Short mmCIF file of C-alpha atoms in Angstrom, two decimals:
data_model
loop_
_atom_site.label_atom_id
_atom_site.label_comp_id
_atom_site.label_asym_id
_atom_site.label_seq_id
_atom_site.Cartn_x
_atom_site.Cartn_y
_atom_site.Cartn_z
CA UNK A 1 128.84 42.60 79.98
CA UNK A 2 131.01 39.90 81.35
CA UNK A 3 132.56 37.04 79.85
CA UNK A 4 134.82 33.97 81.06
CA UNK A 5 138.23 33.74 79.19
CA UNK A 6 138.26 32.68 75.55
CA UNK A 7 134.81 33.57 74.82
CA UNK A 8 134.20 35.29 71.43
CA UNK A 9 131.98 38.76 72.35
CA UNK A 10 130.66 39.47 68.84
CA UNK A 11 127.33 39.12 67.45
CA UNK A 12 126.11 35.29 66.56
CA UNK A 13 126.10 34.42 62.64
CA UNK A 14 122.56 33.33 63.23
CA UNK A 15 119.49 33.28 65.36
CA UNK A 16 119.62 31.91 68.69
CA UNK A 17 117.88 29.29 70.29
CA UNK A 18 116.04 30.25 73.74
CA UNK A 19 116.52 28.17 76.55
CA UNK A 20 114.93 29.43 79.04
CA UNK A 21 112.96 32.65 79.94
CA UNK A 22 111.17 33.18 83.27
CA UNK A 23 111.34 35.06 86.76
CA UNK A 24 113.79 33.14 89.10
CA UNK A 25 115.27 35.01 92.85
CA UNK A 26 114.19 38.72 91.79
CA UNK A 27 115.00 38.63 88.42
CA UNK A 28 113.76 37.92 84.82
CA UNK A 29 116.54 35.83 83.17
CA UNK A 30 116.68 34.96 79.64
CA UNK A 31 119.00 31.56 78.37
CA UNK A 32 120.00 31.66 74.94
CA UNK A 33 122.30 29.38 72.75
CA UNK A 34 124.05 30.22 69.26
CA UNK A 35 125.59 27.17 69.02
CA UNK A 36 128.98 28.13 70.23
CA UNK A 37 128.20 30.35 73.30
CA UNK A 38 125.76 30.60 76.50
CA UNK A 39 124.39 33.83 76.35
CA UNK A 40 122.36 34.78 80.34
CA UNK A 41 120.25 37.90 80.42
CA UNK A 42 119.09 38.69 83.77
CA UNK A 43 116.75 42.19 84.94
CA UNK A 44 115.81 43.05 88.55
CA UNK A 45 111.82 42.78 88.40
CA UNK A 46 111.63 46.08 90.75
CA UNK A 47 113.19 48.00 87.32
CA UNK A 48 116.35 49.26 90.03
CA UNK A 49 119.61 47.76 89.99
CA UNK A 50 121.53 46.88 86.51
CA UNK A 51 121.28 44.54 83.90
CA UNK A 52 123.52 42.06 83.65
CA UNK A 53 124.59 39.93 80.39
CA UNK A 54 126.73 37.37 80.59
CA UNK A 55 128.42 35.17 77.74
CA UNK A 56 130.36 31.68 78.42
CA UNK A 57 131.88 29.31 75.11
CA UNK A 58 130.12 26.24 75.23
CA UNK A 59 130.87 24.87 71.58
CA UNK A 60 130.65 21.13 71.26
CA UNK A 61 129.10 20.64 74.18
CA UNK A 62 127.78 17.06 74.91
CA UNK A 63 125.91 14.91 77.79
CA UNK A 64 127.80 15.97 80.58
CA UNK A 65 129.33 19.51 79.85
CA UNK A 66 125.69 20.42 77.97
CA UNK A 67 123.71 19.27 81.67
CA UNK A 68 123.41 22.54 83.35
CA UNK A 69 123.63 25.81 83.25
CA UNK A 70 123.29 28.54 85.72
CA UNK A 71 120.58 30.47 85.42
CA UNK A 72 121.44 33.49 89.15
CA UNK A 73 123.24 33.41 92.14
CA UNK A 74 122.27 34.89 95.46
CA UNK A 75 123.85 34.02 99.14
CA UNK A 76 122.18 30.88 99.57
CA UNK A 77 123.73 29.62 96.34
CA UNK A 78 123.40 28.80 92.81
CA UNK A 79 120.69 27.41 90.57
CA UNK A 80 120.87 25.64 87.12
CA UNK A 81 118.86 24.85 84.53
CA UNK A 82 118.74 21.25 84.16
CA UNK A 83 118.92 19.77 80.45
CA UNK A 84 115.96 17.51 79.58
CA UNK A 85 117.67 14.21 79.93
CA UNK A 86 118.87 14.36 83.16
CA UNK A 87 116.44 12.59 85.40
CA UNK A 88 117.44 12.51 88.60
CA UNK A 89 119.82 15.63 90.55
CA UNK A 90 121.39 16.00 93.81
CA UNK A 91 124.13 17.77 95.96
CA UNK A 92 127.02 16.26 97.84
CA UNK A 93 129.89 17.63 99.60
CA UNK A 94 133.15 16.20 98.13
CA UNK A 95 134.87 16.64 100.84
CA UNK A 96 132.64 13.81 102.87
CA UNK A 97 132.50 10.99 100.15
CA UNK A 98 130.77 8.66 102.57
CA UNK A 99 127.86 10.99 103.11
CA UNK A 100 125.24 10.14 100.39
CA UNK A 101 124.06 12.57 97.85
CA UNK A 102 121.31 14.98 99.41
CA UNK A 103 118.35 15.16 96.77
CA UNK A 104 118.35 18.59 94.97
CA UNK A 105 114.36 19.49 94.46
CA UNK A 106 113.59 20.92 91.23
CA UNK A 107 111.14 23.34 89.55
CA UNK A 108 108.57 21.79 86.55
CA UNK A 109 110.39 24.17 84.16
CA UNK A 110 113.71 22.62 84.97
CA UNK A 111 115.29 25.20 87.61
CA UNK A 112 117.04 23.41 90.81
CA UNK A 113 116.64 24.57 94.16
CA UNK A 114 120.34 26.61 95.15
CA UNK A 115 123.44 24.56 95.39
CA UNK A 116 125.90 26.02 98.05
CA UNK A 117 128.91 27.60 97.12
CA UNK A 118 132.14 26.40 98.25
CA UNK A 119 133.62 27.49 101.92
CA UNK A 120 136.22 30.10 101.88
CA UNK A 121 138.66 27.52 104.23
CA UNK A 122 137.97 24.57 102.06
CA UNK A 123 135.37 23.03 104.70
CA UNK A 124 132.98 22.35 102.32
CA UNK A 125 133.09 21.63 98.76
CA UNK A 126 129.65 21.15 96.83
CA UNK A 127 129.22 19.68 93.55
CA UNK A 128 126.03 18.18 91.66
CA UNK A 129 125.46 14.51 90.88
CA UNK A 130 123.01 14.02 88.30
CA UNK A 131 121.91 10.62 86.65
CA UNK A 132 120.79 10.85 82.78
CA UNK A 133 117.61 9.53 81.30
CA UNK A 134 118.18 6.11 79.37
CA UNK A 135 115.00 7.58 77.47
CA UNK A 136 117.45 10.07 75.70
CA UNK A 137 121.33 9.20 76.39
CA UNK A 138 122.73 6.35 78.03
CA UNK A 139 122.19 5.81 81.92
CA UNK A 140 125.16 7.01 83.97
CA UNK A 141 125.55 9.47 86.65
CA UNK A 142 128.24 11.85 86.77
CA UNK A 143 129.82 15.11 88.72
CA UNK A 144 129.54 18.71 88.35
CA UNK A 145 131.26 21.32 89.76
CA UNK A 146 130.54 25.06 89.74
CA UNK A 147 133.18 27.19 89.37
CA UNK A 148 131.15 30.72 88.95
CA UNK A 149 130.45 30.30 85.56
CA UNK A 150 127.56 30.06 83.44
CA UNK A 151 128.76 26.02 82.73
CA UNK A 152 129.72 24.01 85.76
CA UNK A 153 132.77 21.44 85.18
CA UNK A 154 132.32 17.66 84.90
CA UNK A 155 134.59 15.71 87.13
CA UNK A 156 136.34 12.71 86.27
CA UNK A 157 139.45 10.28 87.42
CA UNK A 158 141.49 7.65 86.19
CA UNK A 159 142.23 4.90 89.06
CA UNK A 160 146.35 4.31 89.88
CA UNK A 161 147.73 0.85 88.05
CA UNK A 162 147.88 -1.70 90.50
CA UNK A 163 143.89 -1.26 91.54
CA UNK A 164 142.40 -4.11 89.40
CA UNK A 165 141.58 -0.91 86.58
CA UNK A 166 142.45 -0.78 82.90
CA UNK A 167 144.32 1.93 81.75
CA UNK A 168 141.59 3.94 79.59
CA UNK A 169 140.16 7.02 79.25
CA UNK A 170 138.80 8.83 82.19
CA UNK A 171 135.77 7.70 84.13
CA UNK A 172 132.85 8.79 86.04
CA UNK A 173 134.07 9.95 89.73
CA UNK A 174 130.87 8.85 91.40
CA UNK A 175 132.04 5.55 92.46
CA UNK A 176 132.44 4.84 95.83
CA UNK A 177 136.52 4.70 94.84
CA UNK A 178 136.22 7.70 92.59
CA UNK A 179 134.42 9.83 94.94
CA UNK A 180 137.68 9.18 97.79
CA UNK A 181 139.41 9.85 95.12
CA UNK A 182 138.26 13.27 94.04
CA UNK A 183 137.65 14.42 97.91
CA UNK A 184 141.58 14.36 98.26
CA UNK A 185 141.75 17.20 95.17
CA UNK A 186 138.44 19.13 96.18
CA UNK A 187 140.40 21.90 97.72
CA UNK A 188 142.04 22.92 94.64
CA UNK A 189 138.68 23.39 92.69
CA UNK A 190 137.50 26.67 94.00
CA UNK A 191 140.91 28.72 93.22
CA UNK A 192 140.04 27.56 89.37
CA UNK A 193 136.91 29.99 88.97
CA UNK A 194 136.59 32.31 86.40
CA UNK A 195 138.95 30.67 84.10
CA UNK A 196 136.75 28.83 81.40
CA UNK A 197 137.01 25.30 82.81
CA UNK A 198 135.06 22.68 81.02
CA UNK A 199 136.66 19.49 82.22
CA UNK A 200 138.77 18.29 85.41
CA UNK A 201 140.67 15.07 85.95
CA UNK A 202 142.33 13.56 88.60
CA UNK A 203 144.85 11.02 86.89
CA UNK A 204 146.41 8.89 89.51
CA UNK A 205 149.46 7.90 88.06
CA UNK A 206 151.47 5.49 90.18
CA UNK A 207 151.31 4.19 93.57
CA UNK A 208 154.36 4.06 95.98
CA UNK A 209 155.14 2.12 99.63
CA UNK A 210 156.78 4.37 101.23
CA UNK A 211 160.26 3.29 103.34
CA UNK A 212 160.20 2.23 107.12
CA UNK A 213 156.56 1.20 106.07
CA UNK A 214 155.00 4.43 106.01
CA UNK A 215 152.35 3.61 103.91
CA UNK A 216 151.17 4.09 100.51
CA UNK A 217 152.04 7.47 98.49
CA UNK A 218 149.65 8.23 95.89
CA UNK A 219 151.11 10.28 92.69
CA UNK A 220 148.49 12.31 90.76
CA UNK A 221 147.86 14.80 87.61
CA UNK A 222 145.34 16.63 87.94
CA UNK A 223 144.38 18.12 84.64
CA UNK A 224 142.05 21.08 83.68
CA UNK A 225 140.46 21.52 79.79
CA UNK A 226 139.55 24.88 78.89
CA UNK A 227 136.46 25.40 76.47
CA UNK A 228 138.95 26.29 74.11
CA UNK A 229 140.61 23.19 74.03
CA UNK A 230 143.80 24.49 76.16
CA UNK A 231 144.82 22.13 79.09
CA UNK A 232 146.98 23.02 82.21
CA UNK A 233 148.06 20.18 84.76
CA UNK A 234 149.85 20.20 88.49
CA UNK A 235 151.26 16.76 89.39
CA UNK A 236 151.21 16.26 92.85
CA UNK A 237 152.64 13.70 95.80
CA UNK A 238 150.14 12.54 98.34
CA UNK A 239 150.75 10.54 101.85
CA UNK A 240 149.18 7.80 103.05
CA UNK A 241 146.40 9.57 105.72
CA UNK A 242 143.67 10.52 103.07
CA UNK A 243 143.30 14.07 105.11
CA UNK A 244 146.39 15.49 104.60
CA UNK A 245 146.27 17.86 101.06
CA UNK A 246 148.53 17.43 98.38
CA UNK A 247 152.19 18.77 97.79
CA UNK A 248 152.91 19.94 94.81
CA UNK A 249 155.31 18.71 92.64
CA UNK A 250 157.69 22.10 91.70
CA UNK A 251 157.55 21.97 87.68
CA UNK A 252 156.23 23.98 84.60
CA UNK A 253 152.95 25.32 84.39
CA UNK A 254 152.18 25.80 80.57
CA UNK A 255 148.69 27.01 79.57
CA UNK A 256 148.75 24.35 77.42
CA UNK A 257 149.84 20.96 77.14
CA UNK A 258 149.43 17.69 76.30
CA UNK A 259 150.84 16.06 79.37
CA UNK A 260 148.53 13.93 81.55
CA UNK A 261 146.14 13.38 78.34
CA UNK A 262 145.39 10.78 76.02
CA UNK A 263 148.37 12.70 73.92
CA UNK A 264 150.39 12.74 76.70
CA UNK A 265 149.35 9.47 78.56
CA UNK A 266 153.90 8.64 80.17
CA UNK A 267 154.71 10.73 83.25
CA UNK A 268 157.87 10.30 85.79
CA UNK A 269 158.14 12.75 88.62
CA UNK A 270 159.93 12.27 92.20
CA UNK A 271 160.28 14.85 95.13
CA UNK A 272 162.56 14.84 99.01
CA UNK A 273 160.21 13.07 101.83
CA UNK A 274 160.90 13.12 105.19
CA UNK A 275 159.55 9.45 106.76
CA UNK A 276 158.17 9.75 110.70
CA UNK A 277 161.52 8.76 111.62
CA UNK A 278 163.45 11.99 110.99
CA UNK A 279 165.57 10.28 107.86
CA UNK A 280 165.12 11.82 104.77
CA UNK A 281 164.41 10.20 101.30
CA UNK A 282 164.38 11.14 97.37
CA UNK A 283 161.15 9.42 95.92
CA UNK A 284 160.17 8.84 92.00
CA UNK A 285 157.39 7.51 90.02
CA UNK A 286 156.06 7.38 86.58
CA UNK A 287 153.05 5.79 84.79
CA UNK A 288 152.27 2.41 84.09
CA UNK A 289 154.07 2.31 81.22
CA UNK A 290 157.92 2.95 82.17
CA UNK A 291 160.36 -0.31 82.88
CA UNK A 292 163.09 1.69 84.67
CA UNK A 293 163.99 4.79 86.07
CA UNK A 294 166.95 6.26 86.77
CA UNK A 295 168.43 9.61 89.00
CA UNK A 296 171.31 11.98 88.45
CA UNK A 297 172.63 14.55 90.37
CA UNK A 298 172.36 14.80 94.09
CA UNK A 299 170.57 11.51 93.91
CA UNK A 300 172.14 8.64 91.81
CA UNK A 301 170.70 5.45 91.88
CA UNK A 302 168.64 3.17 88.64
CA UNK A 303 165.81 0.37 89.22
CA UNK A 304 164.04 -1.32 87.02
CA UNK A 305 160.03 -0.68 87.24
CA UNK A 306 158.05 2.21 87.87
CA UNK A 307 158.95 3.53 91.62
CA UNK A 308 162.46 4.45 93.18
CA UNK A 309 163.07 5.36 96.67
CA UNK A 310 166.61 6.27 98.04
CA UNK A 311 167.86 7.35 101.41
CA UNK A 312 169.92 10.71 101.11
CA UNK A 313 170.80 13.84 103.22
CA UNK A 314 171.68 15.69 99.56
CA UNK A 315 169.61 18.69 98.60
CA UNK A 316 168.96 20.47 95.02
CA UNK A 317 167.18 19.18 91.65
CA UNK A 318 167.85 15.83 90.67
CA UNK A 319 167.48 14.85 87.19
CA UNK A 320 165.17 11.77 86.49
CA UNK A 321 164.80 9.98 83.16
CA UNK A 322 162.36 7.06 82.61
CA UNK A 323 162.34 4.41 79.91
CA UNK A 324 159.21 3.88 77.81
CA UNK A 325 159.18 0.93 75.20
CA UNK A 326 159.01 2.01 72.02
CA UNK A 327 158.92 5.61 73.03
CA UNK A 328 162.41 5.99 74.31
CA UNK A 329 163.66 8.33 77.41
CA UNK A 330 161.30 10.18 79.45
CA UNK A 331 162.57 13.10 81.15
CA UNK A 332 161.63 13.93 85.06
CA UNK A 333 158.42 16.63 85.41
CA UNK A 334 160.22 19.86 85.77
CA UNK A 335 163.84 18.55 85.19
CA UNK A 336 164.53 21.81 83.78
CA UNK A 337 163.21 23.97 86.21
CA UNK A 338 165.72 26.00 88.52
CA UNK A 339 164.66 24.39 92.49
CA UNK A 340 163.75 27.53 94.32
CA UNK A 341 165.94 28.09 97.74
CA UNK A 342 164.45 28.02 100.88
CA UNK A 343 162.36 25.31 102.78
CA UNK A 344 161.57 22.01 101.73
CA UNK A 345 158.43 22.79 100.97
CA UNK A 346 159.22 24.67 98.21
CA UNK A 347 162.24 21.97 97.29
CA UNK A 348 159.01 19.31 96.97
CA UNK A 349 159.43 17.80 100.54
CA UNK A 350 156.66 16.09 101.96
CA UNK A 351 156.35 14.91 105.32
CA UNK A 352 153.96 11.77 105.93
CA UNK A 353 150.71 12.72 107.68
CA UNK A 354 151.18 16.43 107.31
CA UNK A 355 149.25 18.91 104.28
CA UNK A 356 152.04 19.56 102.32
CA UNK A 357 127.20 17.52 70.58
CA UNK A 358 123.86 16.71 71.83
CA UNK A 359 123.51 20.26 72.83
CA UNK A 360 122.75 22.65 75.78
CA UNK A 361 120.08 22.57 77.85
CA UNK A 362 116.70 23.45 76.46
CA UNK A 363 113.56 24.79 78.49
CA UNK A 364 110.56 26.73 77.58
CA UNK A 365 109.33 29.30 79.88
#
């Protein structure tokens, strides 16, 4: 028996609901829900090889995180069982955001053709894109990734200030904006498998011109929700060319926190950059909100607004604090933590251009 983290492995308090039963690639697999957990039964048809049960937390489930579930995995990929008010399904590579959607063929009893697993160097990144019936749920179209479990994630954003957007909650990545968006954090969506994802945002939270103009910087949060309700974030600095990765921001990671949520909606964080020039520079930003923001340490300098960029040769943690009306002082992401020794990478230098409950799924068999 296997199980993702957080999933409760005792018997269910009442009968489950099937959702599927059927042969699919070799096997007979059986889909049940108990209202709090995905339960997968799967048997070789030849009678040789083991069985295999699997059991994933999928409590409150709802349109999006209730849309699929995987039903076996084999080399060429995996396939899901399609809820019954998703009408249309397709596969697109994240990583090409231009490239439209290829359409994913499905079986009458709900079962897609394989989706392809992600590439081991991060040359390919496949996620679903399915459009809901207006017959059952509202029309919309949204993003699913699959991360190995029996659930695949749904994929969201929130757009930088600055880009004509409200600030509200997240939003559907499948715009043409959202999907550049999301193909800049694909990369870091395989190394979450196995670890009970339900939900993944990319929360840009400020956008930065860069000295000696260098471009635009792009600050982000990128937040993952655990079934369980437990969130973990990694803010991150991005350069202007749109195929350079990340660099992480050096800061906490707690497996849970509030930060980069609706409970947590003020960040400030700044990191060393190194402009094409050879000079060297101390960069902050924080969220929408903040009117000034202010550096200590081996970096002193104050501005009013929500970006600060100061020439410097200094090295070592510098202390930021933000100002949020009527919320007070924000302190810097990571203030606290000791700066490692050693390159600049791991001091947070980046170098421009350069990586640094409508329920589950029902279907009868």
């Amino acid at each position: 028996m296997t199980f993702t983290p957080g999933t409760p492995t005792a018997p269910p308090a009442a009968p489950a609901r099937l959702l599927f039963a059927g042969p699919v690639d070799d096997s007979t697999v059986v889909l049940l829900h108990d209202g709090a957990r995905i339960i997968r039964y799967a048997e070789p048809l030849t009678g040789r090889g083991a069985a295999v049960l699997e059991l994933a937390r999928a409590d409150d489930a709802d349109v999006t995180t209730g849309a699929a579930v995987s039903v076996s995995r084999t080399p060429l990929g995996a396939r899901f069982l399609l809820a019954p008010w998703i009408d249309e399904s397709a596969v697109r590579d994240l990583l090409r955001p231009d490239v439209p959607a290829r359409r994913l063929a499905v079986s009458a009893d709900g079962v897609t053709d394989p989706v392809p697993g992600a590439s081991g160097d991060c040359s390919r990144v496949p996620a679903l894109q399915v459009r809901s019936s207006t017959r059952i749920v509202e029309d919309h179209s949204f993003l699913l990734a699959d991360l190995g479990e029996l659930s695949p994630a749904h994929l969201t954003w929130s757009p930088a200030p600055g880009t004509g957007a409200p600030a509200r909650q997240p939003r559907e990545a499948t715009s043409s904006a959202g999907l550049a968006a999301m193909a800049r954090s694909a990369c870091a969506l395989p190394g979450l498998r196995g670890t009970g994802v339900r939900a993944v945002n990319r929360w840009e939270f400020a956008r930065q011109t860069l000295p000696e103009q260098a471009g635009r910087a792009t600050w982000t949060c990128i937040r993952v929700e655990s079934w369980d309700g437990r969130g973990r974030v990694e803010v991150a600095w991005e350069g202007p060319d749109a195929r350079s990765r990340p660099v992480r921001v050096p800061g906490p990671t707690p497996e849970d926190t509030a930060a980069c949520s609706r409970f947590g909606q003020h960040l400030l964080a700044g990191t060393y950059w190194t402009a094409p020039s050879g000079a060297r520079y101390y960069l902050a930003a924080g969220s929408r909100a903040l009117t000034t923001v202010t550096a200590r340490g081996p970096v002193s300098a104050a501005v009013r607004g929500q970006v600060l960029a100061v020439r410097t040769d200094a090295t070592g943690q510098v202390r930021l604090t933000g100002t949020v009306p009527g919320s007070g002082e924000l302190r810097g992401w990571g203030e606290e933590q000791r700066e490692p020794g050693g390159s600049r990478r791991e001091t947070g230098d980046a170098r421009s251009g350069s990586s640094g409950e409508t329920g589950h799924v029902r279907r009868g068999s």
